[in-house]
mmCIF file of C-alpha atoms in Angstrom:
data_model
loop_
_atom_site.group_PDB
_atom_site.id
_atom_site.type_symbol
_atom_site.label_atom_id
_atom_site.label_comp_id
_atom_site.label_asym_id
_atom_site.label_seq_id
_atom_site.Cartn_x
_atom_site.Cartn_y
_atom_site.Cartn_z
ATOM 1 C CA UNK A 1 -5.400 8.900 -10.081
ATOM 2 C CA UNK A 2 -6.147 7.474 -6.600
ATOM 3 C CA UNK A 3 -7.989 4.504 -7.884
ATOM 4 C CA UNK A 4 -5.237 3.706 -10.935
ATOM 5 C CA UNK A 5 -2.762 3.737 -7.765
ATOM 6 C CA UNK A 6 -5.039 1.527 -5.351
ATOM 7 C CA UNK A 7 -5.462 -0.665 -8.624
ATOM 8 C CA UNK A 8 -1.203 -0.829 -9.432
ATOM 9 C CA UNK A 9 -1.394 -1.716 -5.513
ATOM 10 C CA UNK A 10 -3.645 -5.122 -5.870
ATOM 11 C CA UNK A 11 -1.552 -5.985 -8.951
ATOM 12 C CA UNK A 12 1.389 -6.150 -7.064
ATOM 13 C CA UNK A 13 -0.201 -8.905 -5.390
ATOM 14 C CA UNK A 14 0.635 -10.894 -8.389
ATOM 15 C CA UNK A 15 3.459 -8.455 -9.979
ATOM 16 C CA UNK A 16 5.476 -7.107 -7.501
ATOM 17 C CA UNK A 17 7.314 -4.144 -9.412
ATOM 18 C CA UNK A 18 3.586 -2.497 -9.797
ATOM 19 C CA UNK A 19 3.481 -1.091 -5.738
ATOM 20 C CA UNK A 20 6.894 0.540 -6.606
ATOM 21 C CA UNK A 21 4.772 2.224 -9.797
ATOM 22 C CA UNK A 22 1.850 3.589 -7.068
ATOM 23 C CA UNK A 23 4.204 4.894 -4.760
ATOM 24 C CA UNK A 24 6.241 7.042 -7.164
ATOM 25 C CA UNK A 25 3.045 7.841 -8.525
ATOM 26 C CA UNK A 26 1.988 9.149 -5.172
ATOM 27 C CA UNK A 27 4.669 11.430 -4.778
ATOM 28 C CA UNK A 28 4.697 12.963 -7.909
ATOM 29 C CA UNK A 29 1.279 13.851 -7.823
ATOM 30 C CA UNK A 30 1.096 14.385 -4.090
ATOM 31 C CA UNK A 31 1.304 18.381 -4.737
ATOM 32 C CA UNK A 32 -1.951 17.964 -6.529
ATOM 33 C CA UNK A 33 -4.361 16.681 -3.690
ATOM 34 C CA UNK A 34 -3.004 18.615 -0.841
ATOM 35 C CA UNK A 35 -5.762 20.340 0.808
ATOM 36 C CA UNK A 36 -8.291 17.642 -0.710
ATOM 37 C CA UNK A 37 -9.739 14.704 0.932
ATOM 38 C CA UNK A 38 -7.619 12.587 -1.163
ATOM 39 C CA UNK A 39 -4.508 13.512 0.595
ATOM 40 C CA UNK A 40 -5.483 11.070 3.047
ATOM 41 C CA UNK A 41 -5.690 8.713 0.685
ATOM 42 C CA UNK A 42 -2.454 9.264 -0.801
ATOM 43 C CA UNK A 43 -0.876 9.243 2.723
ATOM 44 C CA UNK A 44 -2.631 5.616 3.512
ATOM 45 C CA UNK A 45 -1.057 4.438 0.045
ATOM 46 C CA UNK A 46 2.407 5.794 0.952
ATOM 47 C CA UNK A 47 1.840 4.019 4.446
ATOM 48 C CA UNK A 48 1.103 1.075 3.201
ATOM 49 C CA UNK A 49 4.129 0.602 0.689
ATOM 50 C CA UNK A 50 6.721 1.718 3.553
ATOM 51 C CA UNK A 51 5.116 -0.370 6.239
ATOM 52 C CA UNK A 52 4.573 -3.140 3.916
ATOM 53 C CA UNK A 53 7.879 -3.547 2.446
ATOM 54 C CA UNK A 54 9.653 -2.893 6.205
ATOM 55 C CA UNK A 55 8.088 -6.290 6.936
ATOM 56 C CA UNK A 56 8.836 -7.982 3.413
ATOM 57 C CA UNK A 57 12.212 -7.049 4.471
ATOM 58 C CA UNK A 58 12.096 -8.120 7.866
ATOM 59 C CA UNK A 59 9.921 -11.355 6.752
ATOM 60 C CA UNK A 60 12.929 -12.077 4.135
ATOM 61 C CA UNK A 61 15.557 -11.716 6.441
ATOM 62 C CA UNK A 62 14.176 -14.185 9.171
ATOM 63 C CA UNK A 63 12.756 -16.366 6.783
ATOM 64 C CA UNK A 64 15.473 -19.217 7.242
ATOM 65 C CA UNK A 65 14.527 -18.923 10.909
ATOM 66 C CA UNK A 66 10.561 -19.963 10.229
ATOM 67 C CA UNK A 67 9.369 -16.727 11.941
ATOM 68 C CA UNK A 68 10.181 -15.272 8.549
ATOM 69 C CA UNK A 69 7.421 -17.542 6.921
ATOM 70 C CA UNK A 70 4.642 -16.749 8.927
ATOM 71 C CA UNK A 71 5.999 -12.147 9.220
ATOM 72 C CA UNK A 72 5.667 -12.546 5.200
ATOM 73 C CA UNK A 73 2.280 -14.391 5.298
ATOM 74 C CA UNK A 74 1.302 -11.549 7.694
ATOM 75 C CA UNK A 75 2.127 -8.782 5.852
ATOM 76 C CA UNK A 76 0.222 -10.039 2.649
ATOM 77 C CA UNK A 77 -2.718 -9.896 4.734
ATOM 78 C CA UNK A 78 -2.009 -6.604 6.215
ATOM 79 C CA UNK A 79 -2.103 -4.969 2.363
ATOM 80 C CA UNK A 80 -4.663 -6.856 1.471
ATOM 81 C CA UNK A 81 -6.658 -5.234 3.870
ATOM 82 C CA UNK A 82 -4.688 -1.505 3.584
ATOM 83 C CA UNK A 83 -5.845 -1.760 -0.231
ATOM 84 C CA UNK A 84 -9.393 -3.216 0.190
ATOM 85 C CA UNK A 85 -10.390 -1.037 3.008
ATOM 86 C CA UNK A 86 -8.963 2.067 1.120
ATOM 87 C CA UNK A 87 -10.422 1.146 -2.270
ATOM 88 C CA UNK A 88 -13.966 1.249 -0.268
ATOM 89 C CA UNK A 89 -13.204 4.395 1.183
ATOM 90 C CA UNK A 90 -12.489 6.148 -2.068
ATOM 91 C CA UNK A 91 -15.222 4.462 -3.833
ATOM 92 C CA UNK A 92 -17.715 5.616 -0.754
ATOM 93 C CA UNK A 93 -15.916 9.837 -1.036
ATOM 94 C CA UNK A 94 -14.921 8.875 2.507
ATOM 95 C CA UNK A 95 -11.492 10.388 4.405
ATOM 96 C CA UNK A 96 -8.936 7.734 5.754
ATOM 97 C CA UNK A 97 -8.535 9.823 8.618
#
């Protein structure tokens, strides 16, 4: 279930409404890895949808202001790299923490 979630979160890349998917997948099924090295996992995805769409928001909101162009650009780099670096932690049986 971790990968299909790290998967929904590159799609959103392309298809937004996908990272909403992954996180309510994530809590639904966070009961079912607590204790496991995949809870860390599932916390990094939660993480990364919260932080990620404070900064869409912010990004958004300042965008008429420039700053907002370059916060958004940021942030698509920043989960980029949340969901490549925790793809290659699951795929490696590694903890995120």
């Amino acid at each position: 279930m971790t990968m299909v979630v790290y998967a929904l979160q590159a799609a959103s890349l392309l298809f937004g409404l996908t990272l909403i998917v992954a996180v309510i997948i994530n809590y639904v099924k966070q009961g079912d890895v607590r204790g496991t090295w995949l809870e860390s996992h599932f916390r990094w995805q939660i993480r990364t949808f919260w932080f990620g769409l404070l900064w869409s928001v912010i990004g958004v909101a300042t965008f008429f202001f420039v700053i907002g162009y370059f916060i958004l650009i940021a942030d698509s780099i920043w989960l980029i790299y949340r969901i490549v670096k925790g793809w290659l932690y699951l795929s490696d049986g590694k903890q995120m923490y």
